[in-house]
Amino acid sequence: MTLTHVDRLRRVTSVERLRTTSYGERLSRSAGADRMRRVADPNRLRRAAYAERMRRIPAPSRGYATFKRGFDIGVCLLAAPLVVPLLLLCAVAVRLDSPGPVFFAQRRTGRHNHRFRMWKFRTMCKDAEAMKADL
């Protein structure tokens, strides 16, 4: 009988718990405390089981993806008349509050290490990123 990765984790975790009178006491006294924490981590089994379930979920169909994209665009178009005036008020408030640009641009890393520029309303002083080292 071949044990799966999850079964091995379950077996090792239960054996280590049986050998330990006090879970934390055993981990702090052992020479390989890091290794023991990885093996006896109570959440490790849960994370491994979740990852296994996620691998079994099929990719959404092309029809569903098209419907979802259309729904997202439709909701955005319906919400735009309500949201745009609020965004303009925020821009005016930022401009009146302090000197400097209204928007703040930042490079972020997204899914699959895709780099993109994110635009936000500026909520701090103009040179906040340059002053980060002084904080």
PDB file of C-alpha atoms in Angstrom:
ATOM      1  CA  MET A   1       0.000   0.000   0.000  1.00  0.00           C
ATOM      2  CA  THR A   2       1.456   3.358  -1.026  1.00  0.00           C
ATOM      3  CA  LEU A   3       0.945   6.295   1.322  1.00  0.00           C
ATOM      4  CA  THR A   4       0.106   9.680  -0.138  1.00  0.00           C
ATOM      5  CA  HIS A   5       1.892  12.829   1.002  1.00  0.00           C
ATOM      6  CA  VAL A   6      -1.079  13.781   3.190  1.00  0.00           C
ATOM      7  CA  ASP A   7      -1.178  10.325   4.819  1.00  0.00           C
ATOM      8  CA  ARG A   8       2.549  10.526   5.607  1.00  0.00           C
ATOM      9  CA  LEU A   9       2.073  13.952   7.181  1.00  0.00           C
ATOM     10  CA  ARG A  10      -0.871  12.712   9.226  1.00  0.00           C
ATOM     11  CA  ARG A  11       1.114   9.689  10.437  1.00  0.00           C
ATOM     12  CA  VAL A  12       4.251  11.643  11.359  1.00  0.00           C
ATOM     13  CA  THR A  13       2.252  14.375  13.084  1.00  0.00           C
ATOM     14  CA  SER A  14       0.233  11.923  15.194  1.00  0.00           C
ATOM     15  CA  VAL A  15       3.345   9.926  16.173  1.00  0.00           C
ATOM     16  CA  GLU A  16       5.198  13.065  17.236  1.00  0.00           C
ATOM     17  CA  ARG A  17       2.233  14.216  19.299  1.00  0.00           C
ATOM     18  CA  LEU A  18       2.093  10.838  21.059  1.00  0.00           C
ATOM     19  CA  ARG A  19       5.803  11.044  21.922  1.00  0.00           C
ATOM     20  CA  THR A  20       5.436  14.531  23.362  1.00  0.00           C
ATOM     21  CA  THR A  21       4.053  15.179  26.821  1.00  0.00           C
ATOM     22  CA  SER A  22       3.933  18.901  26.232  1.00  0.00           C
ATOM     23  CA  TYR A  23       3.858  19.908  22.571  1.00  0.00           C
ATOM     24  CA  GLY A  24       5.687  23.211  23.040  1.00  0.00           C
ATOM     25  CA  GLU A  25       8.133  21.792  25.588  1.00  0.00           C
ATOM     26  CA  ARG A  26       9.346  19.084  23.214  1.00  0.00           C
ATOM     27  CA  LEU A  27       9.824  21.534  20.362  1.00  0.00           C
ATOM     28  CA  SER A  28      11.836  24.018  22.392  1.00  0.00           C
ATOM     29  CA  ARG A  29      14.216  21.375  23.851  1.00  0.00           C
ATOM     30  CA  SER A  30      15.048  19.460  20.674  1.00  0.00           C
ATOM     31  CA  ALA A  31      18.168  20.268  18.695  1.00  0.00           C
ATOM     32  CA  GLY A  32      16.260  20.265  15.394  1.00  0.00           C
ATOM     33  CA  ALA A  33      13.454  22.521  16.594  1.00  0.00           C
ATOM     34  CA  ASP A  34      12.850  23.980  13.134  1.00  0.00           C
ATOM     35  CA  ARG A  35      12.560  20.535  11.574  1.00  0.00           C
ATOM     36  CA  MET A  36      10.204  19.394  14.322  1.00  0.00           C
ATOM     37  CA  ARG A  37       8.003  22.446  13.849  1.00  0.00           C
ATOM     38  CA  ARG A  38       7.733  21.726  10.127  1.00  0.00           C
ATOM     39  CA  VAL A  39       6.856  18.075  10.771  1.00  0.00           C
ATOM     40  CA  ALA A  40       4.493  18.596  13.697  1.00  0.00           C
ATOM     41  CA  ASP A  41       2.872  21.823  12.497  1.00  0.00           C
ATOM     42  CA  PRO A  42      -0.845  21.287  13.096  1.00  0.00           C
ATOM     43  CA  ASN A  43      -1.760  23.472  10.089  1.00  0.00           C
ATOM     44  CA  ARG A  44       0.545  21.677   7.655  1.00  0.00           C
ATOM     45  CA  LEU A  45      -1.927  18.849   7.112  1.00  0.00           C
ATOM     46  CA  ARG A  46      -4.749  21.307   6.493  1.00  0.00           C
ATOM     47  CA  ARG A  47      -2.665  23.286   3.993  1.00  0.00           C
ATOM     48  CA  ALA A  48      -1.592  20.114   2.171  1.00  0.00           C
ATOM     49  CA  ALA A  49      -5.186  18.880   1.949  1.00  0.00           C
ATOM     50  CA  TYR A  50      -6.347  22.276   0.640  1.00  0.00           C
ATOM     51  CA  ALA A  51      -3.616  22.289  -2.024  1.00  0.00           C
ATOM     52  CA  GLU A  52      -4.648  18.801  -3.103  1.00  0.00           C
ATOM     53  CA  ARG A  53      -8.307  19.868  -3.434  1.00  0.00           C
ATOM     54  CA  MET A  54      -7.312  22.942  -5.438  1.00  0.00           C
ATOM     55  CA  ARG A  55      -5.369  20.804  -7.916  1.00  0.00           C
ATOM     56  CA  ARG A  56      -8.536  18.819  -8.647  1.00  0.00           C
ATOM     57  CA  ILE A  57     -10.692  21.860  -9.494  1.00  0.00           C
ATOM     58  CA  PRO A  58     -11.126  22.088 -13.263  1.00  0.00           C
ATOM     59  CA  ALA A  59     -10.471  25.359 -15.094  1.00  0.00           C
ATOM     60  CA  PRO A  60     -13.600  27.395 -15.825  1.00  0.00           C
ATOM     61  CA  SER A  61     -15.109  26.889 -19.258  1.00  0.00           C
ATOM     62  CA  ARG A  62     -14.635  29.470 -21.990  1.00  0.00           C
ATOM     63  CA  GLY A  63     -18.353  30.301 -21.893  1.00  0.00           C
ATOM     64  CA  TYR A  64     -18.232  30.990 -18.164  1.00  0.00           C
ATOM     65  CA  ALA A  65     -15.140  33.192 -18.546  1.00  0.00           C
ATOM     66  CA  THR A  66     -16.846  35.179 -21.315  1.00  0.00           C
ATOM     67  CA  PHE A  67     -20.005  35.586 -19.230  1.00  0.00           C
ATOM     68  CA  LYS A  68     -18.009  36.699 -16.204  1.00  0.00           C
ATOM     69  CA  ARG A  69     -16.022  39.246 -18.233  1.00  0.00           C
ATOM     70  CA  GLY A  70     -19.240  40.645 -19.730  1.00  0.00           C
ATOM     71  CA  PHE A  71     -20.873  40.804 -16.308  1.00  0.00           C
ATOM     72  CA  ASP A  72     -17.863  42.652 -14.855  1.00  0.00           C
ATOM     73  CA  ILE A  73     -17.891  45.216 -17.680  1.00  0.00           C
ATOM     74  CA  GLY A  74     -21.657  45.679 -17.378  1.00  0.00           C
ATOM     75  CA  VAL A  75     -21.532  46.306 -13.643  1.00  0.00           C
ATOM     76  CA  CYS A  76     -18.682  48.789 -14.110  1.00  0.00           C
ATOM     77  CA  LEU A  77     -20.653  50.687 -16.743  1.00  0.00           C
ATOM     78  CA  LEU A  78     -23.720  50.808 -14.499  1.00  0.00           C
ATOM     79  CA  ALA A  79     -21.723  51.921 -11.455  1.00  0.00           C
ATOM     80  CA  ALA A  80     -19.626  54.542 -13.286  1.00  0.00           C
ATOM     81  CA  PRO A  81     -22.231  57.368 -13.133  1.00  0.00           C
ATOM     82  CA  LEU A  82     -22.395  56.942  -9.358  1.00  0.00           C
ATOM     83  CA  VAL A  83     -18.675  56.474  -8.680  1.00  0.00           C
ATOM     84  CA  VAL A  84     -17.093  59.068 -10.994  1.00  0.00           C
ATOM     85  CA  PRO A  85     -18.497  62.115  -9.119  1.00  0.00           C
ATOM     86  CA  LEU A  86     -17.166  60.681  -5.841  1.00  0.00           C
ATOM     87  CA  LEU A  87     -13.742  60.182  -7.398  1.00  0.00           C
ATOM     88  CA  LEU A  88     -13.755  63.773  -8.646  1.00  0.00           C
ATOM     89  CA  LEU A  89     -14.580  64.971  -5.116  1.00  0.00           C
ATOM     90  CA  CYS A  90     -11.656  62.948  -3.754  1.00  0.00           C
ATOM     91  CA  ALA A  91      -9.329  64.447  -6.367  1.00  0.00           C
ATOM     92  CA  VAL A  92     -10.404  67.981  -5.463  1.00  0.00           C
ATOM     93  CA  ALA A  93      -9.978  67.248  -1.742  1.00  0.00           C
ATOM     94  CA  VAL A  94      -6.438  65.911  -2.250  1.00  0.00           C
ATOM     95  CA  ARG A  95      -5.516  68.893  -4.421  1.00  0.00           C
ATOM     96  CA  LEU A  96      -6.840  71.421  -1.885  1.00  0.00           C
ATOM     97  CA  ASP A  97      -5.332  69.648   1.122  1.00  0.00           C
ATOM     98  CA  SER A  98      -1.668  69.710   0.106  1.00  0.00           C
ATOM     99  CA  PRO A  99       0.555  70.647  -2.821  1.00  0.00           C
ATOM    100  CA  GLY A 100       1.672  67.967  -5.226  1.00  0.00           C
ATOM    101  CA  PRO A 101       0.095  65.553  -7.662  1.00  0.00           C
ATOM    102  CA  VAL A 102      -3.352  64.108  -7.062  1.00  0.00           C
ATOM    103  CA  PHE A 103      -2.398  60.590  -8.106  1.00  0.00           C
ATOM    104  CA  PHE A 104       0.359  58.306  -6.887  1.00  0.00           C
ATOM    105  CA  ALA A 105       1.771  55.654  -9.224  1.00  0.00           C
ATOM    106  CA  GLN A 106       3.507  52.550  -7.932  1.00  0.00           C
ATOM    107  CA  ARG A 107       4.967  49.470  -9.644  1.00  0.00           C
ATOM    108  CA  ARG A 108       3.472  46.234  -8.313  1.00  0.00           C
ATOM    109  CA  THR A 109       3.967  42.558  -9.091  1.00  0.00           C
ATOM    110  CA  GLY A 110       0.857  40.598  -9.964  1.00  0.00           C
ATOM    111  CA  ARG A 111      -0.028  37.070 -10.934  1.00  0.00           C
ATOM    112  CA  HIS A 112       2.736  35.125 -12.690  1.00  0.00           C
ATOM    113  CA  ASN A 113       5.236  37.900 -11.760  1.00  0.00           C
ATOM    114  CA  HIS A 114       3.559  40.305 -14.175  1.00  0.00           C
ATOM    115  CA  ARG A 115       4.656  43.876 -13.364  1.00  0.00           C
ATOM    116  CA  PHE A 116       2.040  46.607 -13.634  1.00  0.00           C
ATOM    117  CA  ARG A 117       1.628  50.230 -12.641  1.00  0.00           C
ATOM    118  CA  MET A 118      -1.036  50.930 -10.039  1.00  0.00           C
ATOM    119  CA  TRP A 119      -2.568  54.371  -9.708  1.00  0.00           C
ATOM    120  CA  LYS A 120      -3.994  55.590  -6.395  1.00  0.00           C
ATOM    121  CA  PHE A 121      -5.067  58.856  -4.858  1.00  0.00           C
ATOM    122  CA  ARG A 122      -2.151  60.339  -2.958  1.00  0.00           C
ATOM    123  CA  THR A 123      -2.867  60.093   0.788  1.00  0.00           C
ATOM    124  CA  MET A 124       0.562  60.999   2.150  1.00  0.00           C
ATOM    125  CA  CYS A 125       3.022  63.795   1.528  1.00  0.00           C
ATOM    126  CA  LYS A 126       4.559  64.204  -1.923  1.00  0.00           C
ATOM    127  CA  ASP A 127       7.926  62.487  -1.209  1.00  0.00           C
ATOM    128  CA  ALA A 128       6.756  59.764   1.173  1.00  0.00           C
ATOM    129  CA  GLU A 129       8.646  56.938  -0.565  1.00  0.00           C
ATOM    130  CA  ALA A 130      11.902  58.900  -0.518  1.00  0.00           C
ATOM    131  CA  MET A 131      11.408  59.577   3.207  1.00  0.00           C
ATOM    132  CA  LYS A 132      10.773  55.896   3.979  1.00  0.00           C
ATOM    133  CA  ALA A 133      14.433  55.335   4.909  1.00  0.00           C
ATOM    134  CA  ASP A 134      14.270  58.150   7.488  1.00  0.00           C
ATOM    135  CA  LEU A 135      11.333  56.620   9.329  1.00  0.00           C
TER     136      LEU A 135
END
